Coordinates of C-alpha atoms and ligand atoms in Angstrom, one line a residue:
M43 CA 5.3 69.0 -97.4
D44 CA 5.5 68.2 -94.1
D45 CA 7.4 72.2 -93.0
F46 CA 7.1 73.6 -90.0
T47 CA 9.1 75.9 -89.3
N48 CA 7.1 78.7 -91.9
L49 CA 4.7 78.3 -89.3
R50 CA 4.6 81.0 -87.3
V51 CA 3.6 81.1 -83.2
S52 CA 4.2 82.7 -80.5
P53 CA 7.4 81.1 -78.0
P54 CA 5.7 78.2 -75.4
Q55 CA 6.1 80.0 -71.4
S56 CA 5.5 76.6 -69.8
V57 CA 6.8 73.3 -70.4
Q58 CA 3.4 72.3 -70.5
E59 CA 3.2 75.0 -73.7
A60 CA 6.1 73.8 -75.3
L61 CA 4.5 69.8 -74.7
D62 CA 1.4 71.0 -76.4
L63 CA 3.2 73.4 -79.0
G64 CA 4.2 69.2 -79.9
H65 CA 0.2 68.3 -79.9
V66 CA 0.1 71.5 -81.8
Y67 CA 2.6 70.9 -84.7
H68 CA 2.1 66.9 -83.9
D69 CA 2.5 65.5 -87.6
Q70 CA 5.6 68.2 -88.4
L71 CA 7.1 67.1 -85.1
V72 CA 7.0 63.2 -86.4
A73 CA 8.7 64.9 -89.3
A74 CA 11.6 65.9 -86.9
M75 CA 11.1 61.6 -85.8
P76 CA 13.5 59.9 -88.1
G77 CA 13.1 57.9 -90.9
L78 CA 14.3 54.3 -91.5
L79 CA 15.3 53.0 -94.0
V80 CA 17.0 49.5 -94.4
H81 CA 18.4 48.4 -97.3
R82 CA 21.1 46.8 -99.5
G83 CA 21.4 48.4 -102.2
D84 CA 19.9 47.0 -104.6
T85 CA 16.5 45.7 -102.2
I86 CA 14.6 48.3 -100.3
L87 CA 14.0 46.0 -97.0
H88 CA 12.1 48.2 -94.6
C89 CA 10.9 51.4 -94.2
S90 CA 9.3 53.1 -91.8
A91 CA 5.3 55.4 -92.7
T92 CA 7.4 58.6 -91.2
L93 CA 10.5 58.1 -93.4
A94 CA 7.4 57.8 -95.9
R95 CA 5.9 60.2 -95.1
L96 CA 8.6 62.8 -95.4
L97 CA 9.8 61.3 -98.4
G98 CA 6.3 62.4 -100.1
Y99 CA 4.7 58.4 -100.8
E100 CA 1.5 57.8 -99.6
T101 CA 2.9 54.5 -98.7
T102 CA 5.4 52.6 -96.8
E103 CA 4.8 50.0 -100.3
S104 CA 5.1 52.6 -102.7
V105 CA 8.6 53.1 -101.4
Q106 CA 9.3 49.2 -101.1
A107 CA 7.9 48.7 -104.2
L108 CA 11.2 51.7 -106.0
P109 CA 12.7 49.6 -108.2
S110 CA 16.5 50.0 -105.5
A111 CA 17.6 52.8 -102.7
M112 CA 19.6 54.7 -105.5
A113 CA 15.9 55.3 -106.6
L114 CA 15.8 58.5 -103.9
V115 CA 19.5 59.0 -104.6
P116 CA 19.6 62.8 -106.9
E117 CA 22.1 61.9 -109.7
D118 CA 24.6 64.3 -108.8
D119 CA 25.1 61.8 -105.7
Q120 CA 24.6 58.1 -106.9
H121 CA 28.3 57.2 -107.3
T122 CA 29.7 58.1 -104.1
E123 CA 26.9 56.6 -103.0
K124 CA 27.3 53.4 -104.2
D125 CA 30.4 53.1 -103.2
V126 CA 29.5 54.5 -99.4
Y127 CA 26.2 51.9 -99.2
A128 CA 29.2 48.3 -100.7
R129 CA 31.7 49.4 -97.8
C130 CA 29.0 49.7 -95.1
L131 CA 27.7 45.8 -96.4
K132 CA 31.1 44.8 -96.8
G133 CA 30.9 45.7 -92.6
L134 CA 33.8 48.6 -93.5
I135 CA 31.4 51.2 -92.4
R136 CA 29.6 51.0 -89.1
S137 CA 28.1 53.3 -88.3
Q138 CA 28.1 57.1 -89.4
V139 CA 26.6 60.3 -89.2
R140 CA 26.0 62.7 -92.0
R141 CA 23.9 65.4 -94.4
I142 CA 22.1 63.6 -97.5
K143 CA 20.4 64.4 -99.9
R144 CA 17.3 62.6 -101.4
H145 CA 14.8 62.6 -104.0
R146 CA 10.8 62.9 -102.6
A147 CA 8.2 61.5 -104.9
D148 CA 7.5 64.9 -106.4
G149 CA 11.4 64.8 -107.4
S150 CA 12.3 67.6 -105.1
I151 CA 15.3 67.2 -103.2
Q152 CA 14.4 66.7 -99.3
W153 CA 18.0 68.0 -97.4
F154 CA 18.7 65.0 -94.3
D155 CA 20.9 64.0 -91.3
Q156 CA 21.6 60.7 -91.8
L157 CA 22.8 58.1 -88.7
M158 CA 23.9 55.0 -91.3
E159 CA 24.8 52.1 -89.9
S160 CA 25.2 47.9 -90.7
V161 CA 23.0 45.9 -89.1
D162 CA 22.2 42.0 -89.3
W163 CA 18.5 41.8 -90.8
G164 CA 17.5 38.3 -90.8
G165 CA 21.6 37.0 -91.1
Q166 CA 22.9 38.8 -93.1
P167 CA 23.9 42.3 -93.5
A168 CA 22.4 45.4 -93.9
V169 CA 22.2 48.9 -94.5
M170 CA 20.4 50.8 -92.1
E171 CA 19.7 54.7 -92.4
M172 CA 17.7 56.6 -89.7
L173 CA 17.1 59.7 -91.5
T174 CA 15.9 63.4 -89.7
L175 CA 14.3 66.2 -91.5
M176 CA 16.8 69.0 -91.6
R177 CA 15.3 72.6 -92.3
P178 CA 14.9 73.3 -95.7
L179 CA 16.7 76.1 -96.6
A180 CA 13.5 77.4 -98.9
A181 CA 12.5 78.0 -95.4
N182 CA 14.8 81.2 -94.4
A183 CA 12.9 82.3 -98.3
E184 CA 11.0 84.9 -96.2
L185 CA 13.3 86.6 -94.0
P186 CA 15.5 89.1 -94.7
H187 CA 18.7 89.1 -97.1
Q188 CA 20.8 89.6 -94.3
E189 CA 18.5 87.7 -92.6
Q190 CA 19.1 84.7 -94.6
L191 CA 22.3 84.5 -94.8
L192 CA 22.4 84.6 -91.6
Q193 CA 20.6 81.5 -91.2
A194 CA 22.8 80.2 -93.7
A195 CA 26.4 80.2 -92.1
I196 CA 25.2 79.2 -88.9
D197 CA 23.7 76.9 -90.1
A198 CA 26.4 75.0 -92.4
M199 CA 28.0 75.8 -88.8
P200 CA 29.8 71.7 -87.5
N201 CA 29.5 73.3 -83.9
G202 CA 25.7 73.9 -82.7
V203 CA 25.0 77.4 -81.7
L204 CA 21.8 79.5 -79.8
M205 CA 21.7 83.0 -79.7
L206 CA 20.0 84.5 -76.9
D207 CA 18.3 88.0 -76.4
S208 CA 19.5 89.8 -73.6
D209 CA 16.8 88.6 -71.0
L210 CA 17.7 85.5 -72.1
N211 CA 14.7 84.0 -74.9
V212 CA 15.8 82.3 -78.3
E213 CA 16.2 84.3 -80.6
G214 CA 18.0 81.0 -83.1
A215 CA 19.3 77.8 -84.1
N216 CA 21.1 76.3 -86.1
S217 CA 20.6 72.4 -87.1
E218 CA 23.1 70.7 -85.4
F219 CA 22.1 72.1 -81.7
Y220 CA 19.1 70.5 -82.1
R221 CA 20.8 67.3 -82.9
L222 CA 23.6 67.5 -79.7
W223 CA 21.0 67.6 -77.9
D224 CA 18.8 65.1 -79.1
Y225 CA 15.8 68.4 -79.8
P226 CA 12.9 67.2 -82.1
V227 CA 14.3 70.1 -84.6
G228 CA 12.4 73.6 -84.4
M229 CA 10.9 72.6 -80.0
F230 CA 12.5 76.0 -78.9
P231 CA 10.7 78.6 -82.1
P232 CA 12.4 82.0 -81.5
G233 CA 11.3 84.5 -78.2
T234 CA 11.6 81.1 -75.7
A235 CA 12.8 82.0 -72.4
V236 CA 15.8 79.8 -72.0
G237 CA 14.8 79.0 -68.4
L238 CA 12.0 76.8 -70.7
I239 CA 14.4 75.1 -72.4
L240 CA 16.7 73.9 -69.3
T241 CA 13.2 73.3 -67.4
Y242 CA 12.2 71.1 -70.4
N243 CA 16.3 68.9 -69.8
H244 CA 15.0 68.5 -66.4
S245 CA 11.9 66.9 -67.2
R246 CA 14.3 64.7 -69.5
G247 CA 16.3 63.9 -66.3
D248 CA 19.6 65.6 -67.6
Y249 CA 20.2 67.1 -64.1
G250 CA 19.6 64.3 -62.1
D251 CA 17.2 64.3 -58.2
V252 CA 18.8 67.9 -58.1
P253 CA 15.9 70.3 -57.3
C254 CA 14.1 71.7 -61.3
E255 CA 13.9 75.3 -60.3
E256 CA 17.3 75.8 -58.2
T257 CA 19.1 74.3 -61.5
V258 CA 17.6 76.5 -63.4
A259 CA 18.2 79.7 -61.7
A260 CA 22.0 78.4 -61.3
L261 CA 22.4 77.6 -65.0
C262 CA 20.9 80.6 -66.1
N263 CA 22.7 83.2 -63.9
R264 CA 25.8 81.2 -66.3
F265 CA 24.0 82.4 -69.0
R266 CA 25.0 86.2 -67.4
V267 CA 28.4 86.1 -67.1
K268 CA 30.1 89.7 -69.0
G269 CA 33.2 87.5 -70.7
I270 CA 33.9 84.3 -72.9
Y271 CA 33.3 81.8 -70.4
N272 CA 33.9 77.5 -71.8
S273 CA 32.0 74.5 -69.5
E274 CA 31.8 70.9 -70.4
R275 CA 28.7 69.1 -70.5
R276 CA 27.9 65.3 -70.8
V277 CA 25.3 65.0 -72.2
P278 CA 21.8 62.0 -71.9
N279 CA 22.9 60.4 -74.7
G280 CA 26.6 59.9 -74.1
R281 CA 28.2 63.3 -76.3
T282 CA 31.2 64.6 -73.9
L283 CA 30.2 68.8 -75.5
D284 CA 32.8 72.3 -74.7
I285 CA 30.3 74.4 -74.6
R286 CA 31.9 78.4 -74.9
N287 CA 29.1 81.2 -74.0
A288 CA 30.3 84.4 -75.5
P289 CA 28.6 87.6 -75.4
R290 CA 27.7 90.0 -78.0
A291 CA 27.8 94.2 -77.8
D292 CA 24.1 93.9 -77.9
G293 CA 23.3 92.8 -75.0
G294 CA 22.8 88.8 -76.1
Y295 CA 24.8 85.9 -76.5
V296 CA 26.6 83.5 -78.6
I297 CA 26.4 80.0 -77.0
T298 CA 27.9 77.6 -78.7
H299 CA 28.4 73.8 -79.0
H300 CA 31.5 72.4 -79.9
D301 CA 30.9 67.5 -79.9
I302 CA 34.8 67.2 -78.0
T303 CA 33.3 63.5 -77.2
D304 CA 35.7 62.0 -79.9
R305 CA 38.6 63.6 -78.2
K306 CA 37.7 62.7 -75.1
R307 CA 37.5 59.6 -76.0
I308 CA 41.4 60.0 -77.1
E309 CA 42.2 62.5 -74.4
D310 CA 41.4 58.8 -71.9
E311 CA 42.8 56.3 -74.2
L312 CA 45.8 58.7 -74.0
R313 CA 45.8 58.9 -69.8
Q314 CA 45.3 55.2 -69.9
A315 CA 47.9 54.4 -71.6
K316 CA 51.0 56.1 -70.5
E317 CA 49.1 55.2 -66.9
R318 CA 49.2 51.8 -68.5
A319 CA 52.9 52.7 -69.8
E320 CA 54.3 53.9 -66.6
A321 CA 53.0 50.8 -64.3
I322 CA 55.2 48.3 -67.2
L323 CA 58.3 51.2 -66.8
K324 CA 57.9 50.8 -63.3
E325 CA 58.0 47.2 -63.3
L326 CA 60.9 46.8 -65.6
R327 CA 63.2 49.4 -63.5
E328 CA 62.4 47.0 -60.0
T329 CA 62.7 43.5 -62.3
Q330 CA 66.2 46.0 -63.2
R331 CA 67.2 46.8 -59.5
Q332 CA 66.1 42.6 -58.7
L333 CA 68.9 41.5 -61.6
I334 CA 71.3 43.6 -60.4
V335 CA 70.8 42.8 -57.0
Q336 CA 70.9 39.1 -58.0
E337 CA 74.1 39.5 -60.6
K338 CA 76.2 41.0 -57.3
M339 CA 74.7 38.7 -55.1
A340 CA 75.6 35.4 -57.4
A341 CA 78.6 37.5 -57.3
L342 CA 80.2 37.8 -53.9
G343 CA 78.9 34.3 -53.8
Q344 CA 81.7 33.6 -56.1
L345 CA 83.6 35.6 -54.8
T346 CA 84.0 34.5 -51.1
A347 CA 83.2 31.4 -52.0
G348 CA 87.1 32.0 -53.8
I349 CA 88.1 33.3 -50.1
A350 CA 86.9 30.8 -47.8
H351 CA 88.4 27.6 -50.6
E352 CA 92.1 30.3 -50.1
L353 CA 92.3 30.0 -46.8
K354 CA 90.8 26.3 -46.2
N355 CA 94.4 24.7 -46.5
P356 CA 96.7 27.3 -44.6
L357 CA 92.9 27.4 -42.1
N358 CA 94.0 23.7 -41.2
F359 CA 97.3 24.3 -40.4
V360 CA 97.2 26.8 -38.1
N361 CA 94.5 24.7 -36.3
N362 CA 96.7 21.1 -37.1
F363 CA 100.3 23.1 -35.6
A364 CA 97.8 24.8 -32.7
E365 CA 97.1 21.1 -31.7
L366 CA 100.4 19.5 -32.8
S367 CA 102.3 21.7 -30.4
G368 CA 100.3 22.0 -27.6
E369 CA 100.6 18.8 -26.9
L370 CA 104.7 18.7 -27.7
L371 CA 104.5 21.2 -25.2
D372 CA 103.1 19.0 -23.3
E373 CA 105.3 15.8 -23.9
L374 CA 108.5 19.3 -22.8
L375 CA 106.7 19.5 -19.9
E376 CA 106.8 15.6 -19.0
L377 CA 110.2 15.5 -20.3
L378 CA 111.7 18.2 -17.9
E379 CA 109.7 17.5 -14.7
P380 CA 113.3 15.5 -14.1
L381 CA 114.6 17.8 -14.1
N382 CA 112.5 20.4 -11.9
D383 CA 115.3 19.6 -8.6
H384 CA 118.3 20.5 -10.8
L385 CA 117.1 24.2 -10.6
D386 CA 117.5 27.7 -8.4
D387 CA 113.4 28.5 -7.5
A388 CA 113.2 31.3 -9.7
T389 CA 114.4 29.7 -12.6
R390 CA 111.7 27.3 -11.8
V391 CA 109.0 29.3 -11.8
D392 CA 110.1 30.9 -14.8
V393 CA 109.8 28.2 -16.8
N394 CA 106.7 26.7 -15.5
D395 CA 104.7 30.9 -16.3
L396 CA 106.3 30.6 -19.3
A397 CA 104.9 27.3 -20.1
G398 CA 101.7 27.9 -18.6
S399 CA 101.6 31.5 -21.1
L400 CA 102.3 29.1 -24.4
Q401 CA 99.9 26.7 -23.7
G402 CA 97.6 29.5 -22.5
N403 CA 98.1 31.1 -26.2
L404 CA 98.1 27.9 -28.1
R405 CA 94.2 27.3 -26.7
K406 CA 93.7 30.9 -27.6
I407 CA 95.0 30.1 -30.8
A408 CA 93.3 26.4 -30.9
D409 CA 89.5 28.4 -29.7
H410 CA 90.1 31.6 -32.9
G411 CA 90.9 29.3 -35.4
R412 CA 88.1 27.0 -34.7
R413 CA 85.5 29.7 -34.8
A414 CA 87.2 31.1 -37.6
D415 CA 86.9 27.4 -39.2
N416 CA 83.0 27.7 -38.7
I417 CA 83.4 31.4 -41.0
V418 CA 85.1 29.0 -43.7
K419 CA 83.2 26.6 -43.2
S420 CA 79.3 28.6 -43.5
M421 CA 81.3 31.5 -46.5
L422 CA 81.5 27.3 -48.1
A423 CA 78.1 27.1 -47.9
H424 CA 77.4 29.2 -50.2
S425 CA 79.3 27.1 -53.4
R426 CA 77.9 24.0 -51.5
G427 CA 73.9 24.7 -52.5
G428 CA 71.9 22.8 -54.2
G429 CA 73.7 19.7 -52.3
G430 CA 70.4 18.8 -50.4
E431 CA 68.6 16.7 -52.8
W432 CA 65.3 18.1 -54.2
Q433 CA 61.6 17.2 -52.3
T434 CA 58.3 17.5 -52.2
T435 CA 57.9 18.6 -48.9
D436 CA 55.0 18.9 -46.2
L437 CA 56.0 23.2 -45.7
N438 CA 54.1 23.9 -43.3
G439 CA 55.9 20.4 -41.6
L440 CA 59.2 22.5 -42.4
V441 CA 58.0 25.6 -40.3
E442 CA 56.9 23.9 -37.0
E443 CA 59.9 22.0 -37.4
A444 CA 62.7 25.1 -37.6
L445 CA 60.9 27.5 -34.8
T446 CA 61.1 24.3 -32.2
L447 CA 64.7 24.1 -32.9
S448 CA 65.6 27.7 -33.7
Y449 CA 63.4 28.2 -30.0
H450 CA 65.1 26.1 -28.2
A451 CA 68.2 26.2 -29.8
F452 CA 67.7 29.8 -28.5
R453 CA 66.2 29.0 -25.6
A454 CA 69.1 26.7 -24.6
Q455 CA 71.5 29.9 -24.2
D456 CA 69.6 32.0 -22.6
R457 CA 67.5 30.8 -20.2
S458 CA 65.3 33.4 -19.4
F459 CA 64.2 33.9 -22.6
N460 CA 60.3 33.5 -23.6
A461 CA 58.8 34.5 -26.9
T462 CA 54.6 34.5 -27.8
L463 CA 55.1 32.5 -31.4
E464 CA 51.6 33.4 -32.7
R465 CA 51.9 30.2 -36.0
R466 CA 48.9 31.2 -39.2
L467 CA 49.7 28.2 -40.9
D468 CA 47.5 28.0 -44.0
A469 CA 46.7 24.0 -44.6
A470 CA 45.6 24.7 -48.7
V471 CA 49.7 25.2 -48.6
G472 CA 50.3 21.4 -49.2
E473 CA 53.4 20.1 -50.3
V474 CA 55.8 21.9 -52.4
K475 CA 59.0 20.9 -53.9
L476 CA 61.7 22.3 -52.3
V477 CA 65.0 21.3 -51.0
P478 CA 64.0 21.0 -47.3
Q479 CA 67.3 21.0 -45.5
D480 CA 67.8 24.6 -47.6
I481 CA 64.9 25.9 -47.1
S482 CA 65.0 24.9 -43.1
R483 CA 68.6 25.8 -43.4
V484 CA 66.8 29.5 -44.3
L485 CA 64.1 28.8 -41.7
V486 CA 65.9 28.2 -39.0
N487 CA 68.1 31.5 -39.3
L488 CA 65.1 33.8 -39.9
F489 CA 63.6 32.3 -36.2
T490 CA 67.3 33.3 -34.9
N491 CA 67.7 36.3 -35.9
S492 CA 63.5 36.3 -35.4
F493 CA 64.1 35.7 -32.1
Y494 CA 67.9 37.9 -31.3
A495 CA 66.5 41.3 -32.3
V496 CA 63.1 40.3 -30.2
R497 CA 64.9 39.7 -27.2
K498 CA 68.0 43.0 -27.8
R499 CA 64.8 45.3 -27.7
Q500 CA 63.5 44.0 -24.3
L501 CA 66.8 43.4 -22.8
I502 CA 67.1 47.5 -24.3
C503 CA 63.8 48.8 -23.6
G504 CA 63.7 47.4 -20.0
D505 CA 59.4 47.6 -20.8
S506 CA 58.3 44.6 -18.4
T507 CA 55.1 44.8 -20.4
Y508 CA 56.9 44.5 -23.5
K509 CA 55.3 40.7 -24.8
P510 CA 58.1 39.2 -26.9
T511 CA 56.4 37.7 -30.1
L512 CA 57.1 36.3 -33.6
M513 CA 53.5 35.6 -36.2
I514 CA 54.6 33.1 -39.3
T515 CA 52.6 32.5 -41.5
T516 CA 51.4 30.7 -44.5
E517 CA 49.6 31.5 -47.8
T518 CA 49.2 30.0 -51.3
R519 CA 47.9 32.1 -53.7
E520 CA 48.5 30.8 -57.4
S521 CA 51.4 29.0 -57.6
Y522 CA 53.0 30.5 -55.1
V523 CA 53.6 29.5 -51.2
S524 CA 54.9 32.1 -48.4
V525 CA 56.5 32.0 -45.8
R526 CA 56.0 35.3 -43.2
I527 CA 58.3 35.1 -40.7
R528 CA 57.1 39.4 -38.3
D529 CA 59.2 40.0 -35.0
N530 CA 57.7 43.5 -33.1
G531 CA 61.9 43.3 -32.6
I532 CA 64.1 45.8 -32.7
G533 CA 63.5 46.5 -36.7
M534 CA 66.6 47.5 -38.8
S535 CA 66.9 51.6 -40.1
P536 CA 66.3 51.8 -43.8
A537 CA 70.0 51.5 -44.0
V538 CA 70.3 48.3 -42.5
I539 CA 68.0 46.6 -45.3
E540 CA 69.5 48.4 -47.6
K541 CA 72.7 45.9 -47.4
L542 CA 71.0 43.3 -45.7
F543 CA 71.9 40.2 -48.0
T544 CA 76.0 41.8 -48.2
P545 CA 77.5 39.1 -47.4
F546 CA 79.6 39.5 -43.6
F547 CA 77.4 42.1 -43.7
T548 CA 75.9 42.1 -40.4
T549 CA 75.2 45.0 -37.0
K550 CA 75.8 41.8 -34.7
P551 CA 79.3 42.6 -32.1
T552 CA 82.0 40.2 -32.5
G553 CA 81.6 35.9 -32.0
E554 CA 77.6 36.8 -32.6
G555 CA 77.5 37.2 -36.1
T556 CA 78.8 36.5 -39.4
G557 CA 77.0 38.1 -41.5
L558 CA 76.8 34.9 -43.6
G559 CA 72.9 33.9 -42.3
L560 CA 71.0 35.8 -45.1
S561 CA 73.0 36.7 -48.1
L562 CA 73.2 32.3 -47.9
S563 CA 69.9 32.4 -47.7
Y564 CA 69.3 34.4 -50.4
D565 CA 71.4 32.5 -52.3
I566 CA 69.5 29.2 -51.7
V567 CA 65.2 31.7 -52.2
V568 CA 65.7 32.8 -55.7
H569 CA 68.3 31.3 -56.8
Q570 CA 68.1 28.1 -56.1
H571 CA 64.6 27.5 -55.0
R572 CA 63.4 31.2 -57.8
G573 CA 61.7 32.9 -55.1
R574 CA 61.0 35.4 -54.2
F575 CA 62.5 37.0 -50.9
D576 CA 61.3 40.7 -49.4
V577 CA 62.4 43.1 -46.4
S578 CA 59.9 45.3 -44.5
S579 CA 60.8 47.1 -41.5
I580 CA 60.1 49.5 -39.5
E581 CA 63.5 50.5 -36.4
N582 CA 61.9 49.8 -33.2
E583 CA 58.7 48.4 -34.5
H584 CA 58.5 45.4 -36.2
A585 CA 60.6 43.2 -39.2
E586 CA 59.0 41.2 -41.6
F587 CA 60.8 38.8 -43.5
T588 CA 58.7 37.2 -46.4
I589 CA 59.7 34.2 -48.4
T590 CA 57.7 33.1 -52.1
L591 CA 58.5 30.0 -53.4
P592 CA 57.2 28.3 -56.9
R593 CA 54.8 25.1 -55.7
S594 CA 57.8 23.6 -58.4
V595 CA 60.5 24.4 -59.9
T596 CA 63.0 22.7 -62.5
A597 CA 65.0 20.8 -59.7
M598 CA 69.0 22.3 -61.0
S599 CA 70.7 22.8 -58.4
L600 CA 72.2 25.8 -57.4
G601 CA 76.0 24.9 -58.2
E602 CA 74.9 23.7 -62.0
R603 CA 73.5 26.9 -62.2
R604 CA 76.5 29.3 -61.3
K605 CA 78.3 26.8 -64.0
T606 CA 76.0 28.0 -66.2
Ligands
LIG727 P1 74.0 37.3 -38.7 O1 72.5 37.5 -38.5 O2 75.4 36.7 -38.9 O3 74.0 39.0 -38.5 P2 72.8 37.9 -41.2 O4 72.6 37.2 -42.8 O5 71.2 36.7 -40.3 O6 74.2 37.6 -40.3 O7 71.8 39.0 -40.6 C1 72.2 40.4 -41.0 C2 71.9 41.2 -40.2 O8 69.8 41.4 -40.5 C3 71.6 41.5 -38.8 O9 72.6 41.2 -38.3 C4 70.6 42.4 -38.7 O10 71.1 43.1 -38.4 C5 70.3 42.5 -39.3 N1 69.0 41.1 -38.5 C6 68.5 40.7 -39.3 N2 67.3 39.8 -38.9 C7 66.8 41.2 -38.1 C8 65.4 40.9 -37.7 N3 64.6 40.0 -37.6 N4 65.6 41.9 -36.7 C9 66.7 43.4 -36.9 N5 67.8 43.3 -37.5 C10 68.0 42.0 -38.3

């Protein structure tokens, strides 16, 4: 029988000696190699030479000649094994590691560590068993009873155990230790210096490029730490081991190795799942926030439109009667003209003064009435959205047109104003289905706000080197296009950004802004075109507005949407 555990040798002093030991024990080491058996429960398809020898057969053919794989299974285990094989053949067990018994040729029983896998063998499912010889319990028979008990106890442990004496020489190890570290069983017999094991690990590349002596010295020092400590190691076969070093009262050490690969994998999966859940939650919160804003905006838009409607008629009366009163006053003055000579000087001056004041007041009423009329018209634009036609439009062309229009309009009011206009218009943006009239209104509003912001900064800072600049970028991504307008004007505080889309919110002085531009733009982009409106800014540095539109959206006017 290939029983190398009974052979007594002095421990190896070098890696070379350990390897030489491998030669000396050539047969025994081969025995420690996994034997391979492939079968379909009944038919044996393949048996490796190693396995044939481990089972005490002369040739592989003699194993293959057995009536079935069950012939190798002891009576007691046959019922269970049949079931396991059947499940493996059905693919219900993909891979499994167990300890099992098998019949040897002479009828004796041999324990093995078994890795069983379901494999495809010539297009048919088959069971593949890799069998590694376990230390036979009989090998302990020569040891004193207490030692036998101890060896039996550590062999039965599900964890790998390595015992070291106070000089860090191996005193013993169980087969799980050899399995976890992928060492041939018995490679490091009692007396082997632990440094040699570490040197072996280094030679097979466990520690990467770190110099050998340095690594071995550092790891040996770790063993000598007084007190229990745990460390985690990933071994080359992909397992993660939790290694616990516990000093013993006699100066030696017990080092246990716990395979935590599955726990680590589950922890990793849990962490990833948690991260995914957090990301989804964040996205949901953001969507919820946007929905609330959208609803608020829609409600405010309707309110605005309602108020505007109510104001429109009385305002028409005010404007018309102011105009009519002006005309009536002119007529009255004409009629009174011939009577002028009958009035004394003081009365004539009083009459003329009163008539002048009356005319001035009527002009003011007409002026402010016109302003109020403009505001009401803007307010009504909220409810009128979607009035324009949906058209396939060259978006870059529309941006260019709106930019030129806004720039000239702004310069018409302030001839001294100049700004650098940087365009990064991506030709790939091409044509987009939108309502050009409404998107143009959005763009003009954004450009005008930017010109206002850069001009304001120029006037405030008085720095002759300051260059008012607008950068206009268009981009296309998947089924979306975007227009980004960035200016280096006064920027906005977070408090301003918060209220930006609220109707009537303005920071401009009375007469210069209505606070309706962005709220109307938001309605057009988000509700009418199902797009997004994004803003970012740093005060006194920049402001950036990005509108993102779907390339094509079902033509549905804002009016229609609101009715739903
Ligand atoms: P209005 O221009 O009539 O004030 P808007 O709705 O267009 O109305 O703009 C609301 C407010 O948003 C402005 O008063 C201003 O405070 C701020 N704002 C808009 N665009 C910019 C910009 N490019 N830079 C700084 N502030 C801006």
